[in-house]
Coordinates of N, CA and C in Angstrom, one line a residue:
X796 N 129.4 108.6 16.9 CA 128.7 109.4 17.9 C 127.3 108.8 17.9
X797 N 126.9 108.3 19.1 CA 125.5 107.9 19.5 C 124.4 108.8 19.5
X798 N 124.4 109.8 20.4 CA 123.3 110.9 20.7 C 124.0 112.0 19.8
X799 N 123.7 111.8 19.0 CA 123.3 113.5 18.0 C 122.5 113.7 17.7
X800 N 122.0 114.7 19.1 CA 120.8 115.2 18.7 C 120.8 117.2 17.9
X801 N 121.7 117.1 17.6 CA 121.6 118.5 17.2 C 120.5 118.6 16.1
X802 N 120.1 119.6 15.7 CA 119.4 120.2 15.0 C 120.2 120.6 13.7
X803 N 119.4 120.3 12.4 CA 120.4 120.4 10.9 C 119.7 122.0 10.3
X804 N 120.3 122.6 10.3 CA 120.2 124.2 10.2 C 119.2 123.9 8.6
X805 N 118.7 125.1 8.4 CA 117.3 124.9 7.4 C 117.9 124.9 6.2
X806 N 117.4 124.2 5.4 CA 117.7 123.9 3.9 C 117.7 125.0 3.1
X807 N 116.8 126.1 3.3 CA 116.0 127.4 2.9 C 115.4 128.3 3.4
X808 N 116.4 128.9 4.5 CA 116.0 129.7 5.4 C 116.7 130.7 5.2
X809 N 116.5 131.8 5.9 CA 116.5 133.3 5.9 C 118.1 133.8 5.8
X810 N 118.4 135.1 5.7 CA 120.4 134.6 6.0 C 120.3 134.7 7.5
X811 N 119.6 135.3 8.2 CA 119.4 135.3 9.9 C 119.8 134.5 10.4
X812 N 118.5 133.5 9.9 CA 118.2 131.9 10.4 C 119.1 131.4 10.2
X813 N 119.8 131.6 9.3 CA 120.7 130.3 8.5 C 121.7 130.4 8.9
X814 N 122.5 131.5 9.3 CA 123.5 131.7 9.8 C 123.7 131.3 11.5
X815 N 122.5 131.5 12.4 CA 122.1 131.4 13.6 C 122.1 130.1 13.8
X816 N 121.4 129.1 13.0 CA 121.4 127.8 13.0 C 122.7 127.3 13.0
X817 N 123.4 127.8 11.2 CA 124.8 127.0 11.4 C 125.9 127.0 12.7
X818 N 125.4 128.2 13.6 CA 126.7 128.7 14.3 C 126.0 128.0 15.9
X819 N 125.2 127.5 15.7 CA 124.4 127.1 16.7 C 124.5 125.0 16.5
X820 N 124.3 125.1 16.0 CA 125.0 123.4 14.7 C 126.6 123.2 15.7
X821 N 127.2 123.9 15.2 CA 128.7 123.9 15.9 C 128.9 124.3 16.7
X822 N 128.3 124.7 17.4 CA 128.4 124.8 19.0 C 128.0 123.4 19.4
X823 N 126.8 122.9 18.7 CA 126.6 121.8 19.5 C 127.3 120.7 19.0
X824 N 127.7 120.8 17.8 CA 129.1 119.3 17.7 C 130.1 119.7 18.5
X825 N 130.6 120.7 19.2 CA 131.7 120.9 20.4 C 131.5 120.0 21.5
X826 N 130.0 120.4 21.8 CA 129.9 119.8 22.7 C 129.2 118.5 22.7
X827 N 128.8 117.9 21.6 CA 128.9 116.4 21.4 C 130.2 115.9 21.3
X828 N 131.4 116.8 21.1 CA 133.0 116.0 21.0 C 133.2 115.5 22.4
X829 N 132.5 116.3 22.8 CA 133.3 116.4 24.5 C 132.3 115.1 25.5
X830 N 130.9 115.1 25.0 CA 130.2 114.6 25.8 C 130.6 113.0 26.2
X831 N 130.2 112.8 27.6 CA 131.0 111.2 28.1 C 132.2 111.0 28.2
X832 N 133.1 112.2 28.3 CA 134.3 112.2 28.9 C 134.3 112.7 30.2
X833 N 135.3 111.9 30.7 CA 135.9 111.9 32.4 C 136.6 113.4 32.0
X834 N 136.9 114.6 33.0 CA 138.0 115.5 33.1 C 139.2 115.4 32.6
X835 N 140.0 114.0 32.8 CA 141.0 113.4 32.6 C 141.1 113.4 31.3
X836 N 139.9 112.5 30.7 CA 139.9 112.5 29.3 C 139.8 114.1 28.2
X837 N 139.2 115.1 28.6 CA 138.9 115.8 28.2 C 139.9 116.6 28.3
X838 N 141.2 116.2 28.9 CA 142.0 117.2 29.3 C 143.2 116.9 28.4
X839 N 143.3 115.3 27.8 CA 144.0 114.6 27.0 C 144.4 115.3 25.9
X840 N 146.3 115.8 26.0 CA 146.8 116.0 25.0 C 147.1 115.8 23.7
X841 N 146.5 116.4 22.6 CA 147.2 115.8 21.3 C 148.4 115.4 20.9
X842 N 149.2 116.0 21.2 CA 151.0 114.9 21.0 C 151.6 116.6 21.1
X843 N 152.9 116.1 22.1 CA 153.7 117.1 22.2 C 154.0 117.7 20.9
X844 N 154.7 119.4 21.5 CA 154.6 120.1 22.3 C 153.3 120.8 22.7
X845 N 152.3 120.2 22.0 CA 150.5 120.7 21.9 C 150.5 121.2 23.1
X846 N 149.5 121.8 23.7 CA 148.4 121.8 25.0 C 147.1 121.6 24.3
X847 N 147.3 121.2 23.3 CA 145.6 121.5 22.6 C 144.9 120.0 23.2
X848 N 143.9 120.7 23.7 CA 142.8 119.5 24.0 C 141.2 119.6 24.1
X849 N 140.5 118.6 24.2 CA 139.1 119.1 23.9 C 138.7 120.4 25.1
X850 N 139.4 119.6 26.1 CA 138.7 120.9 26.8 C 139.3 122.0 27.1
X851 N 140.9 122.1 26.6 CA 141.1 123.2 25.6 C 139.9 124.4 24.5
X852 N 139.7 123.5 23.5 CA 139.2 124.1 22.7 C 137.9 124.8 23.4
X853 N 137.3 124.2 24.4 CA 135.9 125.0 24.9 C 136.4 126.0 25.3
X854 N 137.5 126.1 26.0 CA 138.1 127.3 26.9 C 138.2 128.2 26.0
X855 N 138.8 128.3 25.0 CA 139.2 128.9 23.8 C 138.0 129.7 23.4
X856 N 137.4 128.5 22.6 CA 135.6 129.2 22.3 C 134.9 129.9 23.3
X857 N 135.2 129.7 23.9 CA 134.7 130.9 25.3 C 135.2 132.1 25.3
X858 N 136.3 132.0 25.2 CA 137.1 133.3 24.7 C 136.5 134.2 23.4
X859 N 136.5 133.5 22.1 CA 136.4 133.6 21.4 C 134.6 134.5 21.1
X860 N 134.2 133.3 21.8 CA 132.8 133.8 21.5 C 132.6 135.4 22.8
X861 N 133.3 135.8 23.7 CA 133.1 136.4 24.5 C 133.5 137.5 23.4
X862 N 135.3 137.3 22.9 CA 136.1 138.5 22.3 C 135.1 139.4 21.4
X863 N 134.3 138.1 20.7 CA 133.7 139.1 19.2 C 132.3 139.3 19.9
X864 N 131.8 138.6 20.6 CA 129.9 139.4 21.1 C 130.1 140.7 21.9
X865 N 130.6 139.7 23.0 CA 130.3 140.3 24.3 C 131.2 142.0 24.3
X866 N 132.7 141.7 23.6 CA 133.6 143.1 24.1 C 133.2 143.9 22.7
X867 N 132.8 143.1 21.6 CA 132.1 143.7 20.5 C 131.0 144.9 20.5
X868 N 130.2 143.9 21.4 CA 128.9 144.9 21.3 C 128.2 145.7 22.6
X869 N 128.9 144.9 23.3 CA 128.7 145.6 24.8 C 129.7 146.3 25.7
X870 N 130.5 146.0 26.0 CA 131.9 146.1 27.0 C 133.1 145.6 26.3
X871 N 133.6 147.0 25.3 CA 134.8 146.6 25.0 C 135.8 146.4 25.8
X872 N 136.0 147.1 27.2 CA 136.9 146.6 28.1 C 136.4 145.6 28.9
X873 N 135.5 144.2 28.7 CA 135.5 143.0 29.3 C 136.9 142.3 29.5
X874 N 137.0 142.1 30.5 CA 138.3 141.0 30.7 C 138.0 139.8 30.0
X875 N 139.4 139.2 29.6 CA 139.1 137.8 28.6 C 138.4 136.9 29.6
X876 N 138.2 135.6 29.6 CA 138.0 134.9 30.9 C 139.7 134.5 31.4
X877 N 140.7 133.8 30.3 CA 141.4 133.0 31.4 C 142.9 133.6 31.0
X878 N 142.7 134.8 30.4 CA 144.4 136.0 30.1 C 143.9 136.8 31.6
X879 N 145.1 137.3 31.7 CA 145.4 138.3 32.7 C 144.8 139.5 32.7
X880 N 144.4 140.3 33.2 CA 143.7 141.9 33.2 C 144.5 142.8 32.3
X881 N 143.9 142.9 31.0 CA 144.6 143.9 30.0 C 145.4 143.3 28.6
X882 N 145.5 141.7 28.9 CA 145.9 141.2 27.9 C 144.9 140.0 27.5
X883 N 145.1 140.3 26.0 CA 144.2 138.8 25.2 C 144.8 138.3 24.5
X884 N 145.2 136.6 24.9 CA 146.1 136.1 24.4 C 145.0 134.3 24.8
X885 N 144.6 134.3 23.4 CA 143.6 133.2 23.1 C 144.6 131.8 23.3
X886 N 146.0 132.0 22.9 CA 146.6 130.4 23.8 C 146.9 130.2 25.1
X887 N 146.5 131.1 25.9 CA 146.0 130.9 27.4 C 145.1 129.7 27.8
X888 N 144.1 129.8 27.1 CA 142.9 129.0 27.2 C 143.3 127.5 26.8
X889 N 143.9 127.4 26.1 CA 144.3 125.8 25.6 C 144.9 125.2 26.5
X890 N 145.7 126.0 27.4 CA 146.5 125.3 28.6 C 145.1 124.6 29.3
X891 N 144.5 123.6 29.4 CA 143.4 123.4 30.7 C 144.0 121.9 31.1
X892 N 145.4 122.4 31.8 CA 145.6 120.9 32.3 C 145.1 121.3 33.7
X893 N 144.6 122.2 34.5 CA 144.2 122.1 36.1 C 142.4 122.7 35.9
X894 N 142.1 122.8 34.4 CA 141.0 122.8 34.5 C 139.8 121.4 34.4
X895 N 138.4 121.7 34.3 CA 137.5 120.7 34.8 C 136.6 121.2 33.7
X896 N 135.8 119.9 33.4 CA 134.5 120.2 32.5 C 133.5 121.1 32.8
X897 N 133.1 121.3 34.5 CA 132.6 122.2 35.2 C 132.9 123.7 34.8
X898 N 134.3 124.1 35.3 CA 134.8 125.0 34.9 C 134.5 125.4 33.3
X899 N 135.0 124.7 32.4 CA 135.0 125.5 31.2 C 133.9 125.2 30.7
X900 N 132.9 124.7 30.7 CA 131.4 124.5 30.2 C 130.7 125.8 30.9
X901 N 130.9 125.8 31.9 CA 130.3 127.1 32.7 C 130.6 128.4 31.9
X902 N 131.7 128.1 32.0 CA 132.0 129.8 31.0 C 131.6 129.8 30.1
X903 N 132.2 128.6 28.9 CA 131.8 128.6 27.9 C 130.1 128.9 27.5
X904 N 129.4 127.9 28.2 CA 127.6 128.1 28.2 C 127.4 129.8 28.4
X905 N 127.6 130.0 29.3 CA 127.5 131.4 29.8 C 127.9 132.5 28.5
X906 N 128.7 132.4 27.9 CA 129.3 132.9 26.7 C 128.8 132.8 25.7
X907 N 128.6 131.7 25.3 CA 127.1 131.4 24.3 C 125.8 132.2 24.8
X908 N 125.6 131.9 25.7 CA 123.9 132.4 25.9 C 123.9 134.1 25.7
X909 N 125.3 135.1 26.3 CA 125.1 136.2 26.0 C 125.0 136.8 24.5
X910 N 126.3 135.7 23.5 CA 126.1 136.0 22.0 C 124.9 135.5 21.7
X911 N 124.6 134.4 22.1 CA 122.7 134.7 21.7 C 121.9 135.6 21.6
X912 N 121.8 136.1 23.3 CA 121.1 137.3 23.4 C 121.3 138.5 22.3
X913 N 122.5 138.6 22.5 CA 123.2 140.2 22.0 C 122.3 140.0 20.3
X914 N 122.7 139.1 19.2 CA 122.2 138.8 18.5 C 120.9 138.5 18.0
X915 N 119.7 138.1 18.9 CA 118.8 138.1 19.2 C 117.8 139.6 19.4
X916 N 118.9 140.3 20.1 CA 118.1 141.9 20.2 C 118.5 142.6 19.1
X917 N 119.3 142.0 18.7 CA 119.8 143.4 16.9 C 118.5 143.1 16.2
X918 N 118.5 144.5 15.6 CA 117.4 145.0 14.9 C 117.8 143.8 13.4
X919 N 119.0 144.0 13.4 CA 119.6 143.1 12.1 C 121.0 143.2 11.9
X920 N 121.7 142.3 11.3 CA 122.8 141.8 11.2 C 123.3 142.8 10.1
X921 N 123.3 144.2 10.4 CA 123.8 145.4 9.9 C 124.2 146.1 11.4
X922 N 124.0 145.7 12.3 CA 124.1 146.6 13.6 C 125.8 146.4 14.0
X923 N 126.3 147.6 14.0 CA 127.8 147.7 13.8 C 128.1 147.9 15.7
X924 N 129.6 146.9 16.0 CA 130.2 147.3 17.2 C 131.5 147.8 17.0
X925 N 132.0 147.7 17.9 CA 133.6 148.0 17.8 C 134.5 146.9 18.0
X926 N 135.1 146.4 17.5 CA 136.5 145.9 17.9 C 137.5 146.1 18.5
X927 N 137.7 146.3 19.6 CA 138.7 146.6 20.1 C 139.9 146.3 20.1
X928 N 140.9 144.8 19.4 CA 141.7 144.7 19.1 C 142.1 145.3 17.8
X929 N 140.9 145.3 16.7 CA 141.5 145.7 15.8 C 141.1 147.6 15.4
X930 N 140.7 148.3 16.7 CA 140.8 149.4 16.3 C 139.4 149.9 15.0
X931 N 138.6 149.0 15.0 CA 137.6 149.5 13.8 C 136.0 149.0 14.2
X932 N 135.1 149.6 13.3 CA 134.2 148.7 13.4 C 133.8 147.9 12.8
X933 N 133.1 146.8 12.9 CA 132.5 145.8 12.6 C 130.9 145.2 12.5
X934 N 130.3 144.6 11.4 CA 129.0 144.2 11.6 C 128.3 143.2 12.4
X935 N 127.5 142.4 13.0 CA 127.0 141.5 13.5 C 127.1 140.5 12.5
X936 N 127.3 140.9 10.9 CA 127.0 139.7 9.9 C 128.3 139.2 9.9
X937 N 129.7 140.3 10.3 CA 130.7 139.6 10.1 C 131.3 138.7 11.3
X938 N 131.0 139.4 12.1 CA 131.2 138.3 13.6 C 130.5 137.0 13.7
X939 N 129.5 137.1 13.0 CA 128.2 136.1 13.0 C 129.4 135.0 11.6
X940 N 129.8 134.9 11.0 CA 130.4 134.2 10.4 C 132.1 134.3 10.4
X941 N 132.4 135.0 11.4 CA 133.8 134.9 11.7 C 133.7 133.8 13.1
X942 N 132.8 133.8 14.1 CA 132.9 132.8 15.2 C 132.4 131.7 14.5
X943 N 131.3 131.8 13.2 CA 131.1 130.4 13.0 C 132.2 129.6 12.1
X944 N 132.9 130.3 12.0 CA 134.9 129.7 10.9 C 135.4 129.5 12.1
X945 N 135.3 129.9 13.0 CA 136.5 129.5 14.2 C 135.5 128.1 14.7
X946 N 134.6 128.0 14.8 CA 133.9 127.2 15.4 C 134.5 125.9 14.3
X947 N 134.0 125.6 12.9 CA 134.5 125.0 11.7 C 135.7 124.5 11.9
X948 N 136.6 125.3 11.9 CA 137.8 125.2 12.3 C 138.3 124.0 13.4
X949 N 137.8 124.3 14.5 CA 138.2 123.9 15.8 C 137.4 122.7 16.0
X950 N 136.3 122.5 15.2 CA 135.4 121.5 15.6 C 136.4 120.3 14.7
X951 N 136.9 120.8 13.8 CA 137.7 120.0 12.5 C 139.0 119.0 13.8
X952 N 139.4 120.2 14.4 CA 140.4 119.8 15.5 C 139.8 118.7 16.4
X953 N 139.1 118.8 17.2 CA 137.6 117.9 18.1 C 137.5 116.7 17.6
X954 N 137.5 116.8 16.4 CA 137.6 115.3 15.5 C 138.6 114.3 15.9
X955 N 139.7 114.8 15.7 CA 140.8 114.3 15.6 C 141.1 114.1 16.8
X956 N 141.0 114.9 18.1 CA 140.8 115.2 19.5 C 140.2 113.8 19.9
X957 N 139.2 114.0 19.8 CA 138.2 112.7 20.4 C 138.3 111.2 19.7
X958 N 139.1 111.4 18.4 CA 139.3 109.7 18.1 C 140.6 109.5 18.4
X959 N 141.8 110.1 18.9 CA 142.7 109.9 20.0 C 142.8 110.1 21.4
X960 N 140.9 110.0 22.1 CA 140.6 109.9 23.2 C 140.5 108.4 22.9
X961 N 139.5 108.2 22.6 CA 138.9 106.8 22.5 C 138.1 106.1 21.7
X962 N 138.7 106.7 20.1 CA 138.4 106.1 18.9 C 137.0 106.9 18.3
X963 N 136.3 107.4 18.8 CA 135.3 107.9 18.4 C 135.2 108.9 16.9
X964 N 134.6 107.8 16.3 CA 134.8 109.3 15.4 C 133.4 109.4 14.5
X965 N 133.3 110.8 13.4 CA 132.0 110.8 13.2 C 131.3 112.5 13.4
X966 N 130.7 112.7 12.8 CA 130.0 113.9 13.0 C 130.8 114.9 13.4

């Protein structure tokens, strides 16, 4: 990877900061997996019967990051972005063979910026929402390190993604 410019989360920072950074770190290796790909390429399946692809996985994290901020702490009846009205079914989003980098970046960004915000205005990462799949409530500290495992996770996948786009590998 040429341009990595992300930012290296602090060596000795706050659990706030530190957590904010790491989960902010992996958002931006997502989207250094992805950067300089054509649609086409981005849409490139891992080996049958997968749909998983890089721009899969943004679709996904869009989801993901929406499921635990956005219906967390503001509107637990938000619709997912790409399930049906009333249902959340996170392998929806992998399917992006008629989607575009346009499309799922837009959501995705858009989805980020609100978990930013929402976290940004908590008094502190004690501020409890609801979960609405699982029926209970939840803290900002655990969401705050449950999207950043999903992120770990998937970015792990992106790896592997992007050097059977076109060899790239790294970071």
């Amino acid at each position: 990877m040429n341009n990595d410019t992300r930012v290296d989360p602090p060596h000795r920072g706050g659990e706030r900061e530190t957590l904010r950074a790491y989960l902010d770190y992996h958002r931006d290796t997502l989207a250094m997996k992805c950067a300089g790909l054509s649609d086409e390429e981005l849409r490139q399946r891992s080996m049958a019967p997968s749909t998983l692809s890089l721009l899969g996985l943004v679709r996904h994290m869009a989801e993901v990051e929406r499921a635990w901020f956005r219906r967390v702490f503001e509107d637990n009846a938000a619709p997912m972005v790409w399930s049906p009205p009333g249902v959340i079914d996170f392998q929806m989003a992998y399917d992006a063979s008629a989607s575009s980098r346009s499309e799922a970046f837009t959501a995705w960004e858009a989805e980020v910026e609100t978990s930013r915000r929402i976290e940004r205005e908590a008094d502190s990462l004690d501020l409890t929402g609801h979960q609405p799949r699982w029926g209970e409530d939840v803290s900002l500290r655990m969401v705050t390190v449950h999207v950043l495992l999903e992120y770990g996770r998937h970015n792990g996948h992106a790896d592997l993604l992007r050097e059977g786009v076109d060899g790239t590998v790294g970071a």
